[in-house]
Amino acid sequence: MHINTDHWDKQDYLAFILLYLAEADGRLEAEELKYIADHLGKEHLDHVRSSANECNDYQCLEVMRAMRPRFYPGEIGLDSLKMEMKALCQVDGRFSQFENEFIELIARQL
């Protein structure tokens, strides 16, 4: 499946990554969706949600990898992106070892 990202902006890209991360444990919590919508705007969440749901892990990672230099360039950009991911993981009041390791795994792929 090809994901059309031609009209994505930085908020769409970040919403895509946060949605992917939120679904990593197999359950998408309402508080995670609310955080993404409140933080980035519901329109950005809605814009990327169907794309995120239709692609497999490899395709999602390819989208993340291809677009990072545009929206989060260099090491500073990657650090900023990791902080955004960690903020999502803290929404439920817990930041598990699994979540931390998964963020690091994603970051290594980007």
PDB file of C-alpha atoms in Angstrom:
ATOM      1  CA  MET A   1       0.000   0.000   0.000  1.00  0.00           C
ATOM      2  CA  HIS A   2       1.248   3.475  -0.855  1.00  0.00           C
ATOM      3  CA  ILE A   3       0.506   6.163   1.701  1.00  0.00           C
ATOM      4  CA  ASN A   4       0.077   9.575   0.112  1.00  0.00           C
ATOM      5  CA  THR A   5       1.935  12.024   2.313  1.00  0.00           C
ATOM      6  CA  ASP A   6       2.185  14.833  -0.246  1.00  0.00           C
ATOM      7  CA  HIS A   7      -0.011  17.176   1.765  1.00  0.00           C
ATOM      8  CA  TRP A   8       1.158  16.238   5.239  1.00  0.00           C
ATOM      9  CA  ASP A   9       2.531  18.893   7.527  1.00  0.00           C
ATOM     10  CA  LYS A  10       4.574  18.512  10.703  1.00  0.00           C
ATOM     11  CA  GLN A  11       1.472  17.945  12.844  1.00  0.00           C
ATOM     12  CA  ASP A  12       0.232  15.191  10.506  1.00  0.00           C
ATOM     13  CA  TYR A  13       3.621  13.485  10.647  1.00  0.00           C
ATOM     14  CA  LEU A  14       3.761  13.650  14.425  1.00  0.00           C
ATOM     15  CA  ALA A  15       0.157  12.440  14.728  1.00  0.00           C
ATOM     16  CA  PHE A  16       1.063   9.448  12.551  1.00  0.00           C
ATOM     17  CA  ILE A  17       4.024   8.534  14.763  1.00  0.00           C
ATOM     18  CA  LEU A  18       2.136   9.034  18.017  1.00  0.00           C
ATOM     19  CA  LEU A  19      -0.789   6.979  16.753  1.00  0.00           C
ATOM     20  CA  TYR A  20       1.584   4.193  15.717  1.00  0.00           C
ATOM     21  CA  LEU A  21       3.222   4.295  19.144  1.00  0.00           C
ATOM     22  CA  ALA A  22      -0.129   4.350  20.948  1.00  0.00           C
ATOM     23  CA  GLU A  23      -1.179   1.181  19.127  1.00  0.00           C
ATOM     24  CA  ALA A  24       2.126  -0.617  19.774  1.00  0.00           C
ATOM     25  CA  ASP A  25       0.870  -2.440  22.849  1.00  0.00           C
ATOM     26  CA  GLY A  26      -2.173  -3.742  21.012  1.00  0.00           C
ATOM     27  CA  ARG A  27      -4.684  -1.429  22.634  1.00  0.00           C
ATOM     28  CA  LEU A  28      -5.414   2.137  21.713  1.00  0.00           C
ATOM     29  CA  GLU A  29      -6.553   3.929  24.858  1.00  0.00           C
ATOM     30  CA  ALA A  30      -9.081   6.769  24.766  1.00  0.00           C
ATOM     31  CA  GLU A  31      -6.739   8.961  26.823  1.00  0.00           C
ATOM     32  CA  GLU A  32      -3.994   8.485  24.222  1.00  0.00           C
ATOM     33  CA  LEU A  33      -6.328   9.521  21.405  1.00  0.00           C
ATOM     34  CA  LYS A  34      -7.462  12.521  23.437  1.00  0.00           C
ATOM     35  CA  TYR A  35      -3.861  13.545  24.074  1.00  0.00           C
ATOM     36  CA  ILE A  36      -3.000  13.378  20.368  1.00  0.00           C
ATOM     37  CA  ALA A  37      -6.148  15.289  19.377  1.00  0.00           C
ATOM     38  CA  ASP A  38      -5.644  17.947  22.079  1.00  0.00           C
ATOM     39  CA  HIS A  39      -1.913  18.295  21.403  1.00  0.00           C
ATOM     40  CA  LEU A  40      -2.010  18.389  17.603  1.00  0.00           C
ATOM     41  CA  GLY A  41      -5.632  18.993  16.651  1.00  0.00           C
ATOM     42  CA  LYS A  42      -8.326  16.462  15.888  1.00  0.00           C
ATOM     43  CA  GLU A  43      -8.098  17.262  12.175  1.00  0.00           C
ATOM     44  CA  HIS A  44      -4.488  16.021  12.079  1.00  0.00           C
ATOM     45  CA  LEU A  45      -5.385  12.853  13.947  1.00  0.00           C
ATOM     46  CA  ASP A  46      -8.314  12.187  11.613  1.00  0.00           C
ATOM     47  CA  HIS A  47      -6.198  12.998   8.550  1.00  0.00           C
ATOM     48  CA  VAL A  48      -3.621  10.276   9.250  1.00  0.00           C
ATOM     49  CA  ARG A  49      -5.681   7.716  11.133  1.00  0.00           C
ATOM     50  CA  SER A  50      -6.867   5.754   8.100  1.00  0.00           C
ATOM     51  CA  SER A  51      -3.318   5.635   6.712  1.00  0.00           C
ATOM     52  CA  ALA A  52      -1.934   4.376  10.004  1.00  0.00           C
ATOM     53  CA  ASN A  53      -4.605   1.702  10.236  1.00  0.00           C
ATOM     54  CA  GLU A  54      -4.071   0.426   6.700  1.00  0.00           C
ATOM     55  CA  CYS A  55      -0.301   0.022   6.617  1.00  0.00           C
ATOM     56  CA  ASN A  56       1.819  -2.721   8.115  1.00  0.00           C
ATOM     57  CA  ASP A  57       4.750  -2.049  10.459  1.00  0.00           C
ATOM     58  CA  TYR A  58       7.300  -1.953   7.649  1.00  0.00           C
ATOM     59  CA  GLN A  59       5.251   0.544   5.642  1.00  0.00           C
ATOM     60  CA  CYS A  60       4.668   2.726   8.691  1.00  0.00           C
ATOM     61  CA  LEU A  61       8.376   2.772   9.512  1.00  0.00           C
ATOM     62  CA  GLU A  62       9.212   3.631   5.893  1.00  0.00           C
ATOM     63  CA  VAL A  63       6.863   6.630   6.053  1.00  0.00           C
ATOM     64  CA  MET A  64       8.384   7.730   9.364  1.00  0.00           C
ATOM     65  CA  ARG A  65      11.928   7.305   8.062  1.00  0.00           C
ATOM     66  CA  ALA A  66      11.329   9.078   4.763  1.00  0.00           C
ATOM     67  CA  MET A  67       9.689  12.136   6.294  1.00  0.00           C
ATOM     68  CA  ARG A  68      11.775  12.715   9.417  1.00  0.00           C
ATOM     69  CA  PRO A  69      14.469  14.832   7.709  1.00  0.00           C
ATOM     70  CA  ARG A  70      11.760  17.180   6.478  1.00  0.00           C
ATOM     71  CA  PHE A  71      10.075  17.773   9.832  1.00  0.00           C
ATOM     72  CA  TYR A  72      12.600  16.702  12.505  1.00  0.00           C
ATOM     73  CA  PRO A  73      16.060  17.018  10.917  1.00  0.00           C
ATOM     74  CA  GLY A  74      19.304  15.947  12.545  1.00  0.00           C
ATOM     75  CA  GLU A  75      19.978  14.740  16.052  1.00  0.00           C
ATOM     76  CA  ILE A  76      18.187  17.704  17.594  1.00  0.00           C
ATOM     77  CA  GLY A  77      15.094  16.815  15.594  1.00  0.00           C
ATOM     78  CA  LEU A  78      15.317  13.182  16.643  1.00  0.00           C
ATOM     79  CA  ASP A  79      15.669  14.183  20.306  1.00  0.00           C
ATOM     80  CA  SER A  80      12.620  16.420  19.977  1.00  0.00           C
ATOM     81  CA  LEU A  81      10.651  13.597  18.384  1.00  0.00           C
ATOM     82  CA  LYS A  82      11.649  11.217  21.189  1.00  0.00           C
ATOM     83  CA  MET A  83      10.444  13.765  23.770  1.00  0.00           C
ATOM     84  CA  GLU A  84       7.084  13.924  21.977  1.00  0.00           C
ATOM     85  CA  MET A  85       6.813  10.135  22.057  1.00  0.00           C
ATOM     86  CA  LYS A  86       7.735   9.986  25.746  1.00  0.00           C
ATOM     87  CA  ALA A  87       5.099  12.606  26.558  1.00  0.00           C
ATOM     88  CA  LEU A  88       2.437  10.399  24.973  1.00  0.00           C
ATOM     89  CA  CYS A  89       3.598   7.400  26.989  1.00  0.00           C
ATOM     90  CA  GLN A  90       3.230   9.361  30.222  1.00  0.00           C
ATOM     91  CA  VAL A  91      -0.427  10.225  29.610  1.00  0.00           C
ATOM     92  CA  ASP A  92      -1.608   7.253  31.656  1.00  0.00           C
ATOM     93  CA  GLY A  93       0.719   8.134  34.534  1.00  0.00           C
ATOM     94  CA  ARG A  94       3.074   5.256  33.806  1.00  0.00           C
ATOM     95  CA  PHE A  95       6.118   5.081  31.586  1.00  0.00           C
ATOM     96  CA  SER A  96       6.972   1.429  31.251  1.00  0.00           C
ATOM     97  CA  GLN A  97      10.266  -0.154  30.300  1.00  0.00           C
ATOM     98  CA  PHE A  98       8.507  -1.595  27.236  1.00  0.00           C
ATOM     99  CA  GLU A  99       7.444   1.889  26.116  1.00  0.00           C
ATOM    100  CA  ASN A 100      10.936   3.269  26.632  1.00  0.00           C
ATOM    101  CA  GLU A 101      12.541   0.424  24.687  1.00  0.00           C
ATOM    102  CA  PHE A 102       9.979   0.726  21.897  1.00  0.00           C
ATOM    103  CA  ILE A 103      10.684   4.452  21.556  1.00  0.00           C
ATOM    104  CA  GLU A 104      14.399   3.701  21.304  1.00  0.00           C
ATOM    105  CA  LEU A 105      13.697   1.012  18.701  1.00  0.00           C
ATOM    106  CA  ILE A 106      11.666   3.435  16.594  1.00  0.00           C
ATOM    107  CA  ALA A 107      14.324   6.129  16.979  1.00  0.00           C
ATOM    108  CA  ARG A 108      17.044   3.761  15.750  1.00  0.00           C
ATOM    109  CA  GLN A 109      14.987   3.121  12.623  1.00  0.00           C
ATOM    110  CA  LEU A 110      14.599   6.812  11.906  1.00  0.00           C
TER     111      LEU A 110
END
